[in-house]
Amino acid sequence: MIGRVFLIAAFMGLAFPAAAAARPLDPLLEGFDDACAYSDALATLLQSSYAFARKEGTLSMPAGYEAMFGPPSVKPENEYLQVTLPVVDGTWRGVPVKEIEVYITALESGFIYHAVLFQPDALKAAEAAFKQRGIAAQKKLAAQDDSGFGWDTGFAIIDGAPRYQCDLST
């Protein structure tokens, strides 16, 4: 009898709590897909990732997002440092996010590249959510680029990884 009650309770979802739903990163990433406008929280996170990568400081996770990120990593790649901020079960505009990627140089420079990488199996969803937004944002960003540096933004697939990127290098 206990076995049947347990089986019925499990079937009805009473014995085990439902799996936690992915949490949205939308407030943190607000504006990122609109000509690379960074929220204060994202700007602080990225600035602290530079100090962390250069071993000059610690990573500052925005309040309320601490559990959404796994341990960061820093890997030298040619003359750059690649900072990876893995995302644990988060979404942006409903698309599952794998990580936030930051490329910087080992020393201070005008090189600024950030990308939100989506889960590879979410390619179609990412393209549907971000391709047209990226085209509109690129036009807006180009109009703001008075210096002629050729800033770039938009949806891309690099090495099979769908991403939304901002390259504001000077």
PDB file of C-alpha atoms in Angstrom:
ATOM      1  CA  MET A   1       0.000   0.000   0.000  1.00  0.00           C
ATOM      2  CA  ILE A   2       2.784   2.480   0.878  1.00  0.00           C
ATOM      3  CA  GLY A   3       4.437   1.682  -2.441  1.00  0.00           C
ATOM      4  CA  ARG A   4       1.236   2.543  -4.312  1.00  0.00           C
ATOM      5  CA  VAL A   5       0.750   5.808  -2.404  1.00  0.00           C
ATOM      6  CA  PHE A   6       4.362   6.773  -3.120  1.00  0.00           C
ATOM      7  CA  LEU A   7       3.967   5.892  -6.793  1.00  0.00           C
ATOM      8  CA  ILE A   8       0.758   7.925  -7.078  1.00  0.00           C
ATOM      9  CA  ALA A   9       2.329  10.862  -5.213  1.00  0.00           C
ATOM     10  CA  ALA A  10       5.386  10.736  -7.463  1.00  0.00           C
ATOM     11  CA  PHE A  11       3.181  10.591 -10.529  1.00  0.00           C
ATOM     12  CA  MET A  12       1.251  13.633  -9.365  1.00  0.00           C
ATOM     13  CA  GLY A  13       4.453  15.503  -8.576  1.00  0.00           C
ATOM     14  CA  LEU A  14       3.895  15.526  -4.851  1.00  0.00           C
ATOM     15  CA  ALA A  15       6.824  13.406  -3.725  1.00  0.00           C
ATOM     16  CA  PHE A  16       9.560  15.365  -5.451  1.00  0.00           C
ATOM     17  CA  PRO A  17       9.753  19.101  -5.956  1.00  0.00           C
ATOM     18  CA  ALA A  18       9.710  20.222  -9.567  1.00  0.00           C
ATOM     19  CA  ALA A  19      13.039  21.012 -11.151  1.00  0.00           C
ATOM     20  CA  ALA A  20      13.938  24.653 -10.770  1.00  0.00           C
ATOM     21  CA  ALA A  21      13.137  26.682 -13.857  1.00  0.00           C
ATOM     22  CA  ALA A  22      15.954  28.525 -15.558  1.00  0.00           C
ATOM     23  CA  ARG A  23      16.321  32.043 -14.227  1.00  0.00           C
ATOM     24  CA  PRO A  24      16.331  35.017 -16.580  1.00  0.00           C
ATOM     25  CA  LEU A  25      19.465  37.099 -17.029  1.00  0.00           C
ATOM     26  CA  ASP A  26      17.391  39.751 -18.826  1.00  0.00           C
ATOM     27  CA  PRO A  27      17.758  42.502 -16.177  1.00  0.00           C
ATOM     28  CA  LEU A  28      21.544  42.005 -16.098  1.00  0.00           C
ATOM     29  CA  LEU A  29      21.826  41.966 -19.906  1.00  0.00           C
ATOM     30  CA  GLU A  30      19.302  44.754 -20.511  1.00  0.00           C
ATOM     31  CA  GLY A  31      20.545  46.930 -23.354  1.00  0.00           C
ATOM     32  CA  PHE A  32      23.393  44.629 -24.405  1.00  0.00           C
ATOM     33  CA  ASP A  33      21.530  43.816 -27.629  1.00  0.00           C
ATOM     34  CA  ASP A  34      20.650  47.483 -28.185  1.00  0.00           C
ATOM     35  CA  ALA A  35      23.908  48.925 -29.566  1.00  0.00           C
ATOM     36  CA  CYS A  36      25.928  47.530 -26.656  1.00  0.00           C
ATOM     37  CA  ALA A  37      24.322  49.553 -23.878  1.00  0.00           C
ATOM     38  CA  TYR A  38      25.503  47.931 -20.659  1.00  0.00           C
ATOM     39  CA  SER A  39      23.464  47.850 -17.457  1.00  0.00           C
ATOM     40  CA  ASP A  40      25.344  49.147 -14.419  1.00  0.00           C
ATOM     41  CA  ALA A  41      25.416  45.608 -12.984  1.00  0.00           C
ATOM     42  CA  LEU A  42      26.873  44.111 -16.175  1.00  0.00           C
ATOM     43  CA  ALA A  43      29.435  46.910 -16.505  1.00  0.00           C
ATOM     44  CA  THR A  44      30.571  46.308 -12.915  1.00  0.00           C
ATOM     45  CA  LEU A  45      30.788  42.545 -13.484  1.00  0.00           C
ATOM     46  CA  LEU A  46      32.834  42.981 -16.656  1.00  0.00           C
ATOM     47  CA  GLN A  47      35.150  45.590 -15.135  1.00  0.00           C
ATOM     48  CA  SER A  48      35.822  43.296 -12.197  1.00  0.00           C
ATOM     49  CA  SER A  49      36.505  40.415 -14.621  1.00  0.00           C
ATOM     50  CA  TYR A  50      39.372  42.472 -16.087  1.00  0.00           C
ATOM     51  CA  ALA A  51      40.926  42.937 -12.651  1.00  0.00           C
ATOM     52  CA  PHE A  52      40.332  39.257 -11.846  1.00  0.00           C
ATOM     53  CA  ALA A  53      41.966  38.108 -15.111  1.00  0.00           C
ATOM     54  CA  ARG A  54      44.986  40.334 -14.546  1.00  0.00           C
ATOM     55  CA  LYS A  55      45.250  39.173 -10.903  1.00  0.00           C
ATOM     56  CA  GLU A  56      44.684  42.724  -9.714  1.00  0.00           C
ATOM     57  CA  GLY A  57      41.378  42.195  -7.933  1.00  0.00           C
ATOM     58  CA  THR A  58      38.388  39.970  -7.373  1.00  0.00           C
ATOM     59  CA  LEU A  59      35.331  39.197  -9.426  1.00  0.00           C
ATOM     60  CA  SER A  60      32.283  41.181  -8.303  1.00  0.00           C
ATOM     61  CA  MET A  61      29.062  39.266  -8.945  1.00  0.00           C
ATOM     62  CA  PRO A  62      25.932  41.423  -9.093  1.00  0.00           C
ATOM     63  CA  ALA A  63      23.600  40.969  -6.134  1.00  0.00           C
ATOM     64  CA  GLY A  64      21.016  38.300  -6.808  1.00  0.00           C
ATOM     65  CA  TYR A  65      23.047  36.634  -9.560  1.00  0.00           C
ATOM     66  CA  GLU A  66      25.695  34.890  -7.454  1.00  0.00           C
ATOM     67  CA  ALA A  67      24.129  31.418  -7.806  1.00  0.00           C
ATOM     68  CA  MET A  68      23.638  31.822 -11.550  1.00  0.00           C
ATOM     69  CA  PHE A  69      27.350  31.709 -12.349  1.00  0.00           C
ATOM     70  CA  GLY A  70      29.850  28.899 -11.979  1.00  0.00           C
ATOM     71  CA  PRO A  71      33.547  29.362 -11.210  1.00  0.00           C
ATOM     72  CA  PRO A  72      35.179  31.778 -13.674  1.00  0.00           C
ATOM     73  CA  SER A  73      38.234  30.794 -15.688  1.00  0.00           C
ATOM     74  CA  VAL A  74      41.019  32.734 -17.364  1.00  0.00           C
ATOM     75  CA  LYS A  75      42.949  31.306 -20.290  1.00  0.00           C
ATOM     76  CA  PRO A  76      45.730  32.982 -22.273  1.00  0.00           C
ATOM     77  CA  GLU A  77      44.960  32.940 -25.999  1.00  0.00           C
ATOM     78  CA  ASN A  78      47.614  34.517 -28.216  1.00  0.00           C
ATOM     79  CA  GLU A  79      48.052  38.080 -26.892  1.00  0.00           C
ATOM     80  CA  TYR A  80      44.668  38.022 -25.148  1.00  0.00           C
ATOM     81  CA  LEU A  81      43.200  36.748 -21.928  1.00  0.00           C
ATOM     82  CA  GLN A  82      39.910  34.903 -22.340  1.00  0.00           C
ATOM     83  CA  VAL A  83      37.676  35.182 -19.299  1.00  0.00           C
ATOM     84  CA  THR A  84      34.804  32.705 -19.164  1.00  0.00           C
ATOM     85  CA  LEU A  85      31.907  33.256 -16.790  1.00  0.00           C
ATOM     86  CA  PRO A  86      29.850  30.033 -16.997  1.00  0.00           C
ATOM     87  CA  VAL A  87      26.116  30.436 -16.541  1.00  0.00           C
ATOM     88  CA  VAL A  88      24.272  27.857 -14.465  1.00  0.00           C
ATOM     89  CA  ASP A  89      20.744  27.398 -15.782  1.00  0.00           C
ATOM     90  CA  GLY A  90      20.056  30.938 -16.978  1.00  0.00           C
ATOM     91  CA  THR A  91      18.301  32.394 -20.011  1.00  0.00           C
ATOM     92  CA  TRP A  92      18.273  35.617 -21.982  1.00  0.00           C
ATOM     93  CA  ARG A  93      15.070  36.451 -23.835  1.00  0.00           C
ATOM     94  CA  GLY A  94      14.059  32.842 -23.151  1.00  0.00           C
ATOM     95  CA  VAL A  95      17.161  31.338 -24.797  1.00  0.00           C
ATOM     96  CA  PRO A  96      19.424  29.125 -22.616  1.00  0.00           C
ATOM     97  CA  VAL A  97      22.785  30.813 -21.976  1.00  0.00           C
ATOM     98  CA  LYS A  98      25.997  28.812 -21.675  1.00  0.00           C
ATOM     99  CA  GLU A  99      28.433  31.548 -20.640  1.00  0.00           C
ATOM    100  CA  ILE A 100      29.545  35.120 -20.862  1.00  0.00           C
ATOM    101  CA  GLU A 101      32.870  35.456 -22.629  1.00  0.00           C
ATOM    102  CA  VAL A 102      35.279  38.368 -22.249  1.00  0.00           C
ATOM    103  CA  TYR A 103      38.458  38.965 -24.218  1.00  0.00           C
ATOM    104  CA  ILE A 104      41.004  41.488 -22.987  1.00  0.00           C
ATOM    105  CA  THR A 105      44.704  42.063 -23.408  1.00  0.00           C
ATOM    106  CA  ALA A 106      47.042  41.320 -20.565  1.00  0.00           C
ATOM    107  CA  LEU A 107      47.712  45.056 -20.230  1.00  0.00           C
ATOM    108  CA  GLU A 108      45.368  48.027 -20.476  1.00  0.00           C
ATOM    109  CA  SER A 109      44.387  48.683 -24.065  1.00  0.00           C
ATOM    110  CA  GLY A 110      41.433  49.714 -26.134  1.00  0.00           C
ATOM    111  CA  PHE A 111      40.460  46.105 -26.863  1.00  0.00           C
ATOM    112  CA  ILE A 112      36.915  45.429 -25.649  1.00  0.00           C
ATOM    113  CA  TYR A 113      35.048  42.261 -26.686  1.00  0.00           C
ATOM    114  CA  HIS A 114      32.155  40.658 -24.837  1.00  0.00           C
ATOM    115  CA  ALA A 115      29.815  37.882 -25.909  1.00  0.00           C
ATOM    116  CA  VAL A 116      26.893  35.978 -24.492  1.00  0.00           C
ATOM    117  CA  LEU A 117      27.191  32.392 -25.723  1.00  0.00           C
ATOM    118  CA  PHE A 118      24.051  30.315 -25.973  1.00  0.00           C
ATOM    119  CA  GLN A 119      23.729  26.586 -25.535  1.00  0.00           C
ATOM    120  CA  PRO A 120      24.614  24.921 -28.880  1.00  0.00           C
ATOM    121  CA  ASP A 121      21.273  23.113 -29.021  1.00  0.00           C
ATOM    122  CA  ALA A 122      19.489  26.493 -28.789  1.00  0.00           C
ATOM    123  CA  LEU A 123      20.814  27.735 -32.134  1.00  0.00           C
ATOM    124  CA  LYS A 124      17.412  28.165 -33.783  1.00  0.00           C
ATOM    125  CA  ALA A 125      15.905  29.887 -30.735  1.00  0.00           C
ATOM    126  CA  ALA A 126      18.924  32.203 -30.422  1.00  0.00           C
ATOM    127  CA  GLU A 127      18.803  33.102 -34.097  1.00  0.00           C
ATOM    128  CA  ALA A 128      15.063  33.794 -33.919  1.00  0.00           C
ATOM    129  CA  ALA A 129      15.450  35.973 -30.818  1.00  0.00           C
ATOM    130  CA  PHE A 130      18.616  37.871 -31.741  1.00  0.00           C
ATOM    131  CA  LYS A 131      19.378  37.979 -35.472  1.00  0.00           C
ATOM    132  CA  GLN A 132      17.059  40.884 -36.360  1.00  0.00           C
ATOM    133  CA  ARG A 133      17.836  42.656 -33.069  1.00  0.00           C
ATOM    134  CA  GLY A 134      21.525  42.450 -33.974  1.00  0.00           C
ATOM    135  CA  ILE A 135      21.011  43.923 -37.431  1.00  0.00           C
ATOM    136  CA  ALA A 136      19.101  46.878 -35.973  1.00  0.00           C
ATOM    137  CA  ALA A 137      21.679  47.331 -33.203  1.00  0.00           C
ATOM    138  CA  GLN A 138      24.576  47.300 -35.690  1.00  0.00           C
ATOM    139  CA  LYS A 139      22.975  50.150 -37.645  1.00  0.00           C
ATOM    140  CA  LYS A 140      22.463  52.123 -34.438  1.00  0.00           C
ATOM    141  CA  LEU A 141      26.008  51.407 -33.206  1.00  0.00           C
ATOM    142  CA  ALA A 142      27.563  52.386 -36.544  1.00  0.00           C
ATOM    143  CA  ALA A 143      25.735  55.721 -36.363  1.00  0.00           C
ATOM    144  CA  GLN A 144      27.216  56.297 -32.885  1.00  0.00           C
ATOM    145  CA  ASP A 145      30.783  55.417 -33.967  1.00  0.00           C
ATOM    146  CA  ASP A 146      32.053  58.944 -34.636  1.00  0.00           C
ATOM    147  CA  SER A 147      35.649  57.764 -34.318  1.00  0.00           C
ATOM    148  CA  GLY A 148      35.427  55.311 -37.211  1.00  0.00           C
ATOM    149  CA  PHE A 149      36.780  52.383 -35.198  1.00  0.00           C
ATOM    150  CA  GLY A 150      34.314  49.987 -36.825  1.00  0.00           C
ATOM    151  CA  TRP A 151      32.519  48.866 -33.686  1.00  0.00           C
ATOM    152  CA  ASP A 152      30.614  45.638 -34.196  1.00  0.00           C
ATOM    153  CA  THR A 153      27.615  44.007 -32.587  1.00  0.00           C
ATOM    154  CA  GLY A 154      25.069  41.357 -33.385  1.00  0.00           C
ATOM    155  CA  PHE A 155      24.226  37.701 -33.537  1.00  0.00           C
ATOM    156  CA  ALA A 156      26.919  35.359 -34.860  1.00  0.00           C
ATOM    157  CA  ILE A 157      27.896  31.721 -34.943  1.00  0.00           C
ATOM    158  CA  ILE A 158      31.600  31.187 -34.310  1.00  0.00           C
ATOM    159  CA  ASP A 159      33.054  27.687 -34.152  1.00  0.00           C
ATOM    160  CA  GLY A 160      29.505  26.322 -33.968  1.00  0.00           C
ATOM    161  CA  ALA A 161      28.648  28.433 -30.922  1.00  0.00           C
ATOM    162  CA  PRO A 162      25.694  30.827 -31.267  1.00  0.00           C
ATOM    163  CA  ARG A 163      26.391  34.153 -29.582  1.00  0.00           C
ATOM    164  CA  TYR A 164      25.438  37.769 -29.285  1.00  0.00           C
ATOM    165  CA  GLN A 165      28.565  39.918 -29.279  1.00  0.00           C
ATOM    166  CA  CYS A 166      29.775  43.449 -28.728  1.00  0.00           C
ATOM    167  CA  ASP A 167      33.198  44.525 -29.992  1.00  0.00           C
ATOM    168  CA  LEU A 168      33.868  48.108 -28.992  1.00  0.00           C
ATOM    169  CA  SER A 169      37.623  48.031 -29.519  1.00  0.00           C
ATOM    170  CA  THR A 170      39.420  51.289 -30.161  1.00  0.00           C
TER     171      THR A 170
END
